[in-house]
Amino acid sequence: MANSNLTLFVFIFTIIIFHSTTLSTDNINTVTKQQNQNQDREPFVGVNIGTDVSNLVSATDLVSFLQVQKITHIRLYDANQDILKALSNTKIRVIISVPNNQLLGIGSSNATAATWIGRNVAAFYPQTLISAIAVGDEVLTTVPSLAPILMPAIESLYSALVAANLHTQIKVSTPHAASLILDPFPPSQSFFNQSLSPVMVPLLQFLSRTESPLMMNLYPYYVYMENKGVVPLDNSLFKPLTPSKEMVDPNTLLHYTNVLDAMIDSAYVSMKNLNVTDVVVLVTESGWPSKGDSKEPYATVDNADTYNSNLIKHVLDHSGTPLHPEITSSVYIYELFDEDLRSTPLSEANWGLFYGNSTPVYLLHVSGSGTFLANDTTNKTYCIAMDGVDSKTLQSALDWACGPGRANCSEIQPGEDCYEPNNVKEHASYAFDSYYQKEGKSSGSCDFKGVAMITTTDPSHGNCIYPGSKKVNNKAKAVLNSTQTSGAADDIRSITFSSIRISLLFWLLLSLFSCIFLL
């Protein structure tokens, strides 16, 4: 009888342990899958990486640099094997590209497409997080002779992904130039060049069917250069505008405070005119040159800094567009490095955020984006008041920081180290940095309704030492760690629940054990 009871016990024990382990593992897998899906849905800022750079850093050093700069999304203009290998086991997501000169072969042969996927995708995924394939670049407007082969190439690559069971993880699309859209303003009157409809109609149907984005290269810089006197420079640079200077669409009465939003909405309207309303716009290129020749006087460091800084803030603030405030397009900045091997005009070699040796061309003033692209490898960033803000607005933000914001404002009281110079801008800067550091430099903690900005230059002076300059004590570290891990709270609760459930099952098991041997 005892042997029978023991056999029954072992059988029940095995079932319970298997069931508990399976539930726990399934739960963790579900959490991981949800994390990946949430990351894909969140708007992000990525960078394009061109390689026409003399003395370009090695692939390994490049990836290390990307990690230091907190860059999580990149786009390559090919499928560089060294870079793809170096990206292995990082969290950096990459769009790889089929160069225009390879389209004919891929579009003409399914076998060639399958080989390309095998060599450049299947060989690296999932260790390297390939998020999409950009098939060609601005093919319809720059190489129109390849237009007939574009869709066959896209379909062949997609079929190869299906065969490898990768079609749900990796999207396929093709980047377009803004010139594809005719009559872009007002956006409500926009439409795609009708001569390209034989390609655009099946392309949009494909993007809709596969839930892939419409890739657009959008440059307010060129819009401004081609429409000087009509489009305000401030509108192109995301600078605040008075209502009288905002562009208004006369058909929808929507107000456009920046050129990029108008360009994105013109793409949505153009798609709607072809009966497609469920494809999201992905901005695969946007930026501003920091240097130009005499014909490009607006290609300056200040304008490039202003455009890219404001662009980053616009995306990470989930600003959306006037037509689609619920959708914020992700954007890839053109580009990471100055490509000094590029030919004329001069601006062609000066779109980079960094020189080829990884030193910054300029320091971005990124409000509310945490450490992303802060250009500071020591991770020392500070929050200060912007220049040119009126005293009344600054005073209101200062009052909030020292009041409801609970910043430590003791150092800006009369007689203390940071009281002088006694003006609202200096006091606001100290209070802003106190709040920013207290919040662990989290996204959105350096904004104050648009009057603050992040800088890598230490604003401390004399005996006035800013909070970001002081050594972090253990209590501050605890707050920072709490901030950084709060996003994982649901996962921890879920896994803890699984542990509690397993403990209960073991308790029941022990009870069952006792009952059996008491028989």
Short mmCIF file of C-alpha atoms in Angstrom, two decimals, residues 127-416:
data_model
loop_
_atom_site.label_atom_id
_atom_site.label_comp_id
_atom_site.label_asym_id
_atom_site.label_seq_id
_atom_site.Cartn_x
_atom_site.Cartn_y
_atom_site.Cartn_z
CA GLN A 127 20.92 38.15 -32.44
CA THR A 128 21.05 41.36 -34.49
CA LEU A 129 17.69 43.13 -34.28
CA ILE A 130 16.92 43.86 -37.93
CA SER A 131 13.64 45.79 -37.92
CA ALA A 132 13.11 46.51 -41.62
CA ILE A 133 14.51 46.34 -45.13
CA ALA A 134 14.61 49.54 -47.19
CA VAL A 135 14.44 48.45 -50.83
CA GLY A 136 16.35 51.03 -52.83
CA ASP A 137 16.39 54.75 -52.03
CA GLU A 138 14.23 57.39 -53.74
CA VAL A 139 13.98 55.09 -56.75
CA LEU A 140 10.86 56.61 -58.34
CA THR A 141 12.27 60.14 -58.48
CA THR A 142 16.03 59.59 -58.88
CA VAL A 143 16.23 56.38 -60.95
CA PRO A 144 12.85 56.22 -62.74
CA SER A 145 14.16 53.58 -65.12
CA LEU A 146 14.07 51.14 -62.19
CA ALA A 147 10.43 51.91 -61.34
CA PRO A 148 9.04 48.79 -63.12
CA ILE A 149 11.35 46.51 -61.10
CA LEU A 150 10.69 48.08 -57.66
CA MET A 151 7.54 46.13 -56.73
CA PRO A 152 8.87 42.79 -58.05
CA ALA A 153 11.97 43.31 -55.87
CA ILE A 154 9.86 44.12 -52.81
CA GLU A 155 7.56 41.13 -53.37
CA SER A 156 10.50 38.77 -53.92
CA LEU A 157 12.22 39.86 -50.72
CA TYR A 158 8.97 39.56 -48.78
CA SER A 159 8.39 36.05 -50.14
CA ALA A 160 11.89 35.11 -49.01
CA LEU A 161 11.09 36.45 -45.53
CA VAL A 162 7.89 34.37 -45.49
CA ALA A 163 9.88 31.28 -46.42
CA ALA A 164 12.24 32.00 -43.50
CA ASN A 165 9.27 32.73 -41.21
CA LEU A 166 10.57 36.26 -40.57
CA HIS A 167 7.86 38.27 -42.34
CA THR A 168 6.03 39.27 -39.14
CA GLN A 169 9.18 40.56 -37.42
CA ILE A 170 10.84 42.40 -40.31
CA LYS A 171 9.03 44.98 -42.46
CA VAL A 172 9.74 45.72 -46.11
CA SER A 173 9.30 49.16 -47.68
CA THR A 174 11.11 51.73 -49.85
CA PRO A 175 12.10 55.33 -49.00
CA HIS A 176 10.67 58.12 -51.17
CA ALA A 177 11.74 61.69 -51.81
CA ALA A 178 9.32 64.45 -50.81
CA SER A 179 9.09 65.45 -54.47
CA LEU A 180 6.91 62.38 -54.98
CA ILE A 181 4.10 64.51 -53.49
CA LEU A 182 2.74 67.31 -55.65
CA ASP A 183 1.13 70.48 -54.28
CA PRO A 184 2.26 69.67 -50.70
CA PHE A 185 0.76 72.79 -49.11
CA PRO A 186 -1.88 73.08 -48.00
CA PRO A 187 -1.68 69.40 -47.02
CA SER A 188 -5.39 68.88 -47.70
CA GLN A 189 -4.75 69.37 -51.44
CA SER A 190 -1.73 67.06 -51.73
CA PHE A 191 -1.50 64.08 -54.07
CA PHE A 192 1.15 61.69 -55.36
CA ASN A 193 2.56 62.27 -58.82
CA GLN A 194 -0.14 60.55 -60.87
CA SER A 195 2.33 59.28 -63.46
CA LEU A 196 3.68 57.01 -60.72
CA SER A 197 0.29 55.50 -59.80
CA PRO A 198 1.08 52.15 -61.52
CA VAL A 199 3.75 51.68 -58.83
CA MET A 200 2.26 53.60 -55.89
CA VAL A 201 -1.11 51.85 -55.88
CA PRO A 202 0.25 48.29 -55.56
CA LEU A 203 2.97 49.53 -53.18
CA LEU A 204 0.46 51.08 -50.79
CA GLN A 205 -1.72 47.98 -50.97
CA PHE A 206 1.34 45.89 -50.09
CA LEU A 207 2.24 48.18 -47.16
CA SER A 208 -1.34 47.98 -45.88
CA ARG A 209 -1.45 44.20 -46.19
CA THR A 210 1.88 43.66 -44.42
CA GLU A 211 1.44 46.47 -41.85
CA SER A 212 4.61 48.15 -43.10
CA PRO A 213 5.31 51.91 -43.04
CA LEU A 214 5.47 54.41 -45.89
CA MET A 215 9.10 55.55 -45.75
CA MET A 216 9.60 59.23 -46.58
CA ASN A 217 12.75 61.38 -46.70
CA LEU A 218 11.52 64.81 -45.58
CA TYR A 219 13.73 67.91 -45.42
CA PRO A 220 12.26 71.25 -44.27
CA TYR A 221 15.70 72.69 -45.12
CA TYR A 222 15.06 72.23 -48.85
CA VAL A 223 11.47 73.48 -48.51
CA TYR A 224 12.80 76.66 -46.95
CA MET A 225 15.60 77.10 -49.52
CA GLU A 226 13.13 76.71 -52.39
CA ASN A 227 10.48 78.97 -50.83
CA LYS A 228 12.41 81.76 -49.08
CA GLY A 229 10.11 84.66 -48.32
CA VAL A 230 7.06 82.37 -48.26
CA VAL A 231 8.00 79.83 -45.59
CA PRO A 232 9.38 81.47 -42.40
CA LEU A 233 12.75 80.18 -41.20
CA ASP A 234 11.35 79.77 -37.68
CA ASN A 235 8.61 77.55 -39.08
CA SER A 236 11.24 75.32 -40.67
CA LEU A 237 13.27 75.11 -37.44
CA PHE A 238 10.38 74.21 -35.07
CA LYS A 239 10.76 77.57 -33.32
CA PRO A 240 7.70 78.94 -31.47
CA LEU A 241 5.54 81.09 -33.71
CA THR A 242 2.96 83.75 -33.05
CA PRO A 243 -0.49 82.65 -34.32
CA SER A 244 -0.27 85.16 -37.16
CA LYS A 245 2.82 83.38 -38.54
CA GLU A 246 1.44 79.86 -38.33
CA MET A 247 0.53 78.22 -41.63
CA VAL A 248 -3.19 77.52 -41.84
CA ASP A 249 -4.75 74.96 -44.15
CA PRO A 250 -7.77 76.87 -45.59
CA ASN A 251 -9.71 73.65 -46.19
CA THR A 252 -9.31 72.09 -42.74
CA LEU A 253 -8.46 75.24 -40.73
CA LEU A 254 -5.67 73.24 -39.10
CA HIS A 255 -2.71 75.32 -37.86
CA TYR A 256 0.81 74.15 -38.75
CA THR A 257 3.56 75.39 -36.44
CA ASN A 258 6.34 73.59 -38.34
CA VAL A 259 7.09 72.45 -41.87
CA LEU A 260 7.78 68.79 -41.04
CA ASP A 261 4.25 68.22 -39.71
CA ALA A 262 2.82 69.71 -42.90
CA MET A 263 4.99 67.38 -45.01
CA ILE A 264 3.91 64.32 -43.01
CA ASP A 265 0.23 65.25 -43.28
CA SER A 266 0.60 65.78 -47.03
CA ALA A 267 1.74 62.15 -47.25
CA TYR A 268 -1.31 60.99 -45.28
CA VAL A 269 -3.66 62.97 -47.54
CA SER A 270 -1.92 61.64 -50.66
CA MET A 271 -2.40 58.07 -49.42
CA LYS A 272 -6.04 58.75 -48.62
CA ASN A 273 -6.57 59.95 -52.18
CA LEU A 274 -5.56 56.41 -53.24
CA ASN A 275 -7.97 54.88 -50.68
CA VAL A 276 -5.29 53.87 -48.17
CA THR A 277 -5.78 55.05 -44.59
CA ASP A 278 -4.05 52.43 -42.42
CA VAL A 279 -0.38 52.95 -43.34
CA VAL A 280 1.84 54.95 -40.97
CA VAL A 281 4.48 57.40 -42.18
CA LEU A 282 8.07 56.66 -41.11
CA VAL A 283 10.50 59.54 -41.72
CA THR A 284 13.62 57.72 -42.86
CA GLU A 285 15.62 60.93 -43.34
CA SER A 286 15.45 64.45 -41.96
CA GLY A 287 18.12 66.90 -40.86
CA TRP A 288 19.87 70.21 -41.45
CA PRO A 289 23.41 70.90 -42.74
CA SER A 290 25.87 72.71 -40.48
CA LYS A 291 27.96 74.25 -43.27
CA GLY A 292 27.35 75.36 -46.85
CA ASP A 293 28.79 77.46 -49.65
CA SER A 294 27.82 81.05 -50.49
CA LYS A 295 24.57 79.86 -52.05
CA GLU A 296 23.52 78.14 -48.82
CA PRO A 297 23.76 80.84 -46.12
CA TYR A 298 21.29 79.05 -43.85
CA ALA A 299 23.45 75.94 -43.57
CA THR A 300 24.94 76.93 -40.22
CA VAL A 301 25.86 75.22 -36.96
CA ASP A 302 23.23 77.22 -35.07
CA ASN A 303 20.44 76.28 -37.47
CA ALA A 304 21.49 72.62 -37.58
CA ASP A 305 21.63 72.53 -33.77
CA THR A 306 18.22 74.21 -33.49
CA TYR A 307 16.52 71.98 -36.06
CA ASN A 308 17.80 68.65 -34.78
CA SER A 309 17.37 69.57 -31.11
CA ASN A 310 13.77 70.65 -31.68
CA LEU A 311 13.10 67.66 -33.94
CA ILE A 312 14.15 65.24 -31.20
CA LYS A 313 11.99 67.01 -28.65
CA HIS A 314 9.02 67.08 -31.05
CA VAL A 315 9.15 63.31 -31.57
CA LEU A 316 9.83 62.29 -27.97
CA ASP A 317 7.03 64.56 -26.73
CA HIS A 318 4.57 62.45 -28.78
CA SER A 319 3.44 65.64 -30.53
CA GLY A 320 1.69 64.00 -33.50
CA THR A 321 0.54 66.22 -36.37
CA PRO A 322 -2.46 68.56 -36.74
CA LEU A 323 -4.22 66.01 -38.96
CA HIS A 324 -3.23 62.99 -36.86
CA PRO A 325 -2.43 64.11 -33.30
CA GLU A 326 -2.77 60.49 -32.21
CA ILE A 327 0.14 59.35 -34.42
CA THR A 328 3.72 60.50 -33.92
CA SER A 329 6.03 59.49 -36.77
CA SER A 330 9.41 58.14 -35.78
CA VAL A 331 12.33 59.92 -37.46
CA TYR A 332 15.86 58.97 -38.52
CA ILE A 333 18.18 61.98 -38.44
CA TYR A 334 20.41 62.45 -41.46
CA GLU A 335 23.05 61.76 -40.36
CA LEU A 336 25.41 60.46 -37.64
CA PHE A 337 28.75 61.45 -39.21
CA ASP A 338 29.86 64.18 -41.60
CA GLU A 339 30.61 62.32 -44.84
CA ASP A 340 33.70 64.32 -45.78
CA LEU A 341 34.30 62.24 -48.92
CA ARG A 342 31.09 63.59 -50.49
CA SER A 343 31.37 65.95 -53.45
CA THR A 344 29.83 69.40 -54.02
CA PRO A 345 27.86 71.30 -52.93
CA LEU A 346 29.69 71.88 -49.65
CA SER A 347 26.60 71.07 -47.59
CA GLU A 348 26.63 67.46 -48.87
CA ALA A 349 29.59 66.71 -46.60
CA ASN A 350 28.18 68.52 -43.56
CA TRP A 351 24.94 66.93 -42.37
CA GLY A 352 26.51 64.97 -39.52
CA LEU A 353 25.99 65.30 -35.80
CA PHE A 354 29.59 64.12 -35.35
CA TYR A 355 32.86 64.17 -37.26
CA GLY A 356 34.29 60.86 -38.39
CA ASN A 357 36.47 60.68 -35.26
CA SER A 358 33.29 60.71 -33.10
CA THR A 359 33.75 64.24 -31.73
CA PRO A 360 30.57 66.35 -31.94
CA VAL A 361 30.08 68.94 -34.68
CA TYR A 362 27.91 70.78 -32.17
CA LEU A 363 26.28 70.04 -28.81
CA LEU A 364 22.56 69.47 -29.17
CA HIS A 365 20.28 71.43 -26.85
CA VAL A 366 17.76 68.69 -26.33
CA SER A 367 14.94 69.54 -23.98
CA GLY A 368 13.23 66.62 -22.29
CA SER A 369 15.06 63.73 -23.96
CA GLY A 370 17.19 62.47 -21.08
CA THR A 371 20.65 61.41 -22.24
CA PHE A 372 19.73 60.60 -25.87
CA LEU A 373 22.35 62.13 -28.17
CA ALA A 374 23.60 64.39 -25.40
CA ASN A 375 27.07 64.25 -27.01
CA ASP A 376 28.59 63.80 -23.57
CA THR A 377 30.36 60.49 -22.98
CA THR A 378 30.56 61.15 -19.23
CA ASN A 379 26.76 61.31 -19.06
CA LYS A 380 26.96 64.72 -17.34
CA THR A 381 23.94 66.75 -18.41
CA TYR A 382 22.28 69.78 -16.86
CA CYS A 383 18.96 71.56 -17.25
CA ILE A 384 18.99 75.34 -17.65
CA ALA A 385 16.68 78.14 -18.75
CA MET A 386 16.60 78.94 -22.46
CA ASP A 387 17.81 82.28 -23.78
CA GLY A 388 15.27 84.83 -24.92
CA VAL A 389 12.40 83.76 -22.64
CA ASP A 390 10.54 86.65 -20.99
CA SER A 391 10.98 87.09 -17.22
CA LYS A 392 7.30 86.60 -16.40
CA THR A 393 7.18 83.17 -18.05
CA LEU A 394 10.46 82.14 -16.40
CA GLN A 395 9.24 83.34 -12.99
CA SER A 396 6.12 81.18 -13.33
CA ALA A 397 8.25 78.12 -14.17
CA LEU A 398 10.65 78.94 -11.30
CA ASP A 399 7.74 79.19 -8.85
CA TRP A 400 6.47 75.79 -9.93
CA ALA A 401 9.90 74.14 -9.65
CA CYS A 402 10.46 75.48 -6.11
CA GLY A 403 6.84 74.84 -5.10
CA PRO A 404 4.87 71.85 -6.47
CA GLY A 405 8.01 70.52 -8.19
CA ARG A 406 9.81 70.29 -4.82
CA ALA A 407 13.18 71.31 -6.24
CA ASN A 408 15.81 72.25 -3.64
CA CYS A 409 15.92 76.03 -4.01
CA SER A 410 17.74 76.82 -0.77
CA GLU A 411 20.95 77.79 -2.61
CA ILE A 412 19.25 80.67 -4.49
CA GLN A 413 18.00 82.37 -1.31
CA PRO A 414 19.59 85.70 -0.21
CA GLY A 415 23.07 85.20 1.20
CA GLU A 416 23.50 81.70 -0.24
#
